[in-house]
Amino acid sequence: MTSKDVCIHTISTNINTLVKKLQDGVICLNDKIYWSKQKQSRFIESLLMRIPLTDVYLDVSNLNKQIPIDGFERLNTLKIFVCGDMVLEGLEFLTELEGVSYNALCNSYKRVLNDTTIVLHNIEAQTPIGLRKAIARRLTPSRLYRWIDNTLGATRW
């Protein structure tokens, strides 16, 4: 394999668009959560404070079932929070939002969150499966890699 075998397209999108894909099941997540409630809350707090997100890598070889290669917990936390199944707890700076859910956020905070830009690195189908799995191994903690490897293996190529 050579660098010519790698086909990754980088795009920017906002969280509102990303959450829609999460809610529609286009981006495939498992139900296992590895972050504590406090870490999830502080991630949301960081976004509300306009601290930029780190990039997310997705395997988009199957447009109907995109698989997060890196950024799983960030995506999972966004989905849980925006869908209303999470309240913020253990915040460090925005303590006035302690116990608040997405639905209870004021409109200005919702706008900040929804308009936040995130960079997605989409690993395309032209990238050989072995190389896609190698990228996942390099970017993902081993506890998640097993799920990714199984999901990639189950995906129709």
XYZ file of C-alpha atoms in Angstrom:
157
model
C 0.000 0.000 0.000
C 1.065 3.560 -0.611
C -0.214 6.993 0.296
C -2.160 6.908 -2.990
C -4.412 4.260 -1.433
C -5.650 6.678 1.232
C -8.797 8.572 0.283
C -9.874 10.938 3.060
C -12.034 13.998 2.469
C -12.070 16.690 5.118
C -15.190 18.791 5.603
C -16.515 21.209 8.186
C -20.047 20.952 9.482
C -21.988 22.299 12.428
C -23.159 20.307 15.418
C -26.801 20.754 14.441
C -26.200 18.869 11.172
C -24.052 16.265 12.902
C -26.672 15.588 15.593
C -29.312 15.092 12.890
C -27.142 12.317 11.397
C -26.736 10.814 14.874
C -30.479 10.913 15.545
C -31.253 9.380 12.145
C -28.788 6.555 12.797
C -26.602 7.480 9.805
C -23.627 7.642 12.171
C -23.534 4.296 13.943
C -22.918 4.352 17.705
C -23.068 1.553 20.216
C -24.813 2.142 23.549
C -21.708 1.702 25.688
C -20.535 4.869 27.414
C -16.958 5.138 28.617
C -16.904 8.718 29.862
C -18.184 9.653 33.314
C -21.183 12.010 33.606
C -18.813 14.743 34.762
C -16.516 14.308 31.749
C -19.521 14.359 29.418
C -20.845 17.503 31.122
C -17.508 19.257 30.950
C -17.263 18.426 27.255
C -20.629 20.138 26.697
C -19.494 22.993 28.951
C -16.397 23.422 26.760
C -18.583 23.713 23.674
C -20.855 26.234 25.379
C -17.727 28.235 26.206
C -16.779 28.116 22.491
C -13.710 25.960 22.943
C -13.212 24.293 19.538
C -13.719 20.559 19.178
C -10.942 18.269 18.106
C -11.464 16.615 14.723
C -13.573 13.494 14.220
C -12.726 10.626 11.858
C -15.552 8.674 10.203
C -15.498 5.633 7.967
C -18.017 6.683 5.307
C -17.542 3.760 2.959
C -21.216 2.926 3.512
C -23.266 6.147 3.367
C -26.114 4.519 5.308
C -23.879 3.390 8.179
C -21.008 5.762 8.940
C -18.694 4.505 11.682
C -16.774 6.812 14.025
C -13.095 5.877 13.994
C -12.081 8.671 16.361
C -14.460 10.901 18.309
C -16.892 8.216 19.459
C -17.346 9.597 23.000
C -17.739 13.174 21.769
C -20.408 12.111 19.281
C -22.134 9.902 21.830
C -22.193 12.724 24.383
C -23.633 15.167 21.839
C -26.389 12.737 20.947
C -27.265 11.960 24.562
C -27.309 15.630 25.549
C -29.234 17.031 22.576
C -31.787 14.209 22.646
C -32.590 15.256 26.215
C -31.353 12.184 28.074
C -28.653 14.040 30.019
C -28.411 16.892 32.488
C -25.193 18.769 33.125
C -23.361 17.985 36.357
C -19.972 18.717 37.885
C -19.391 21.830 35.781
C -16.297 23.879 36.454
C -17.120 27.296 34.988
C -20.769 27.535 33.904
C -22.072 26.400 37.279
C -25.379 28.188 36.694
C -26.129 25.406 34.171
C -25.786 22.653 36.776
C -28.717 20.240 36.427
C -29.822 21.721 33.085
C -30.765 19.585 30.077
C -30.517 20.624 26.424
C -34.239 21.429 26.311
C -33.874 23.725 29.330
C -30.938 25.668 27.868
C -31.683 29.265 26.935
C -31.810 29.954 23.212
C -28.456 31.744 23.138
C -26.651 28.675 24.537
C -28.548 26.411 22.120
C -27.390 28.604 19.230
C -23.783 28.485 20.435
C -23.938 24.692 20.633
C -25.805 24.098 17.369
C -23.645 26.524 15.384
C -20.342 25.128 16.657
C -18.235 23.919 13.748
C -16.578 20.533 13.738
C -14.053 19.138 11.273
C -14.816 15.664 9.924
C -12.237 13.503 8.196
C -14.277 11.123 6.063
C -12.409 7.931 5.183
C -13.865 6.922 1.827
C -14.619 3.480 0.375
C -11.657 3.760 -2.027
C -9.375 3.321 0.987
C -8.792 -0.445 1.327
C -10.457 -2.108 4.335
C -7.102 -3.140 5.813
C -5.923 0.434 5.704
C -9.185 1.721 7.223
C -8.760 -0.750 10.093
C -5.116 0.310 10.532
C -6.220 3.953 10.803
C -8.753 2.917 13.444
C -6.095 0.986 15.409
C -3.842 4.058 15.420
C -6.518 6.504 16.546
C -8.809 4.507 18.822
C -8.387 3.099 22.335
C -8.397 -0.709 22.301
C -11.751 -0.963 24.126
C -13.436 0.796 21.209
C -11.312 -0.701 18.473
C -12.886 -4.147 18.974
C -16.346 -2.651 18.369
C -15.101 -0.696 15.330
C -13.339 -3.765 13.913
C -16.489 -5.867 14.322
C -18.685 -3.131 12.838
C -16.357 -2.570 9.887
C -16.244 -6.328 9.336
C -20.035 -6.493 9.290
C -20.360 -3.601 6.849
C -20.959 -4.443 3.195
C -18.023 -3.204 1.127
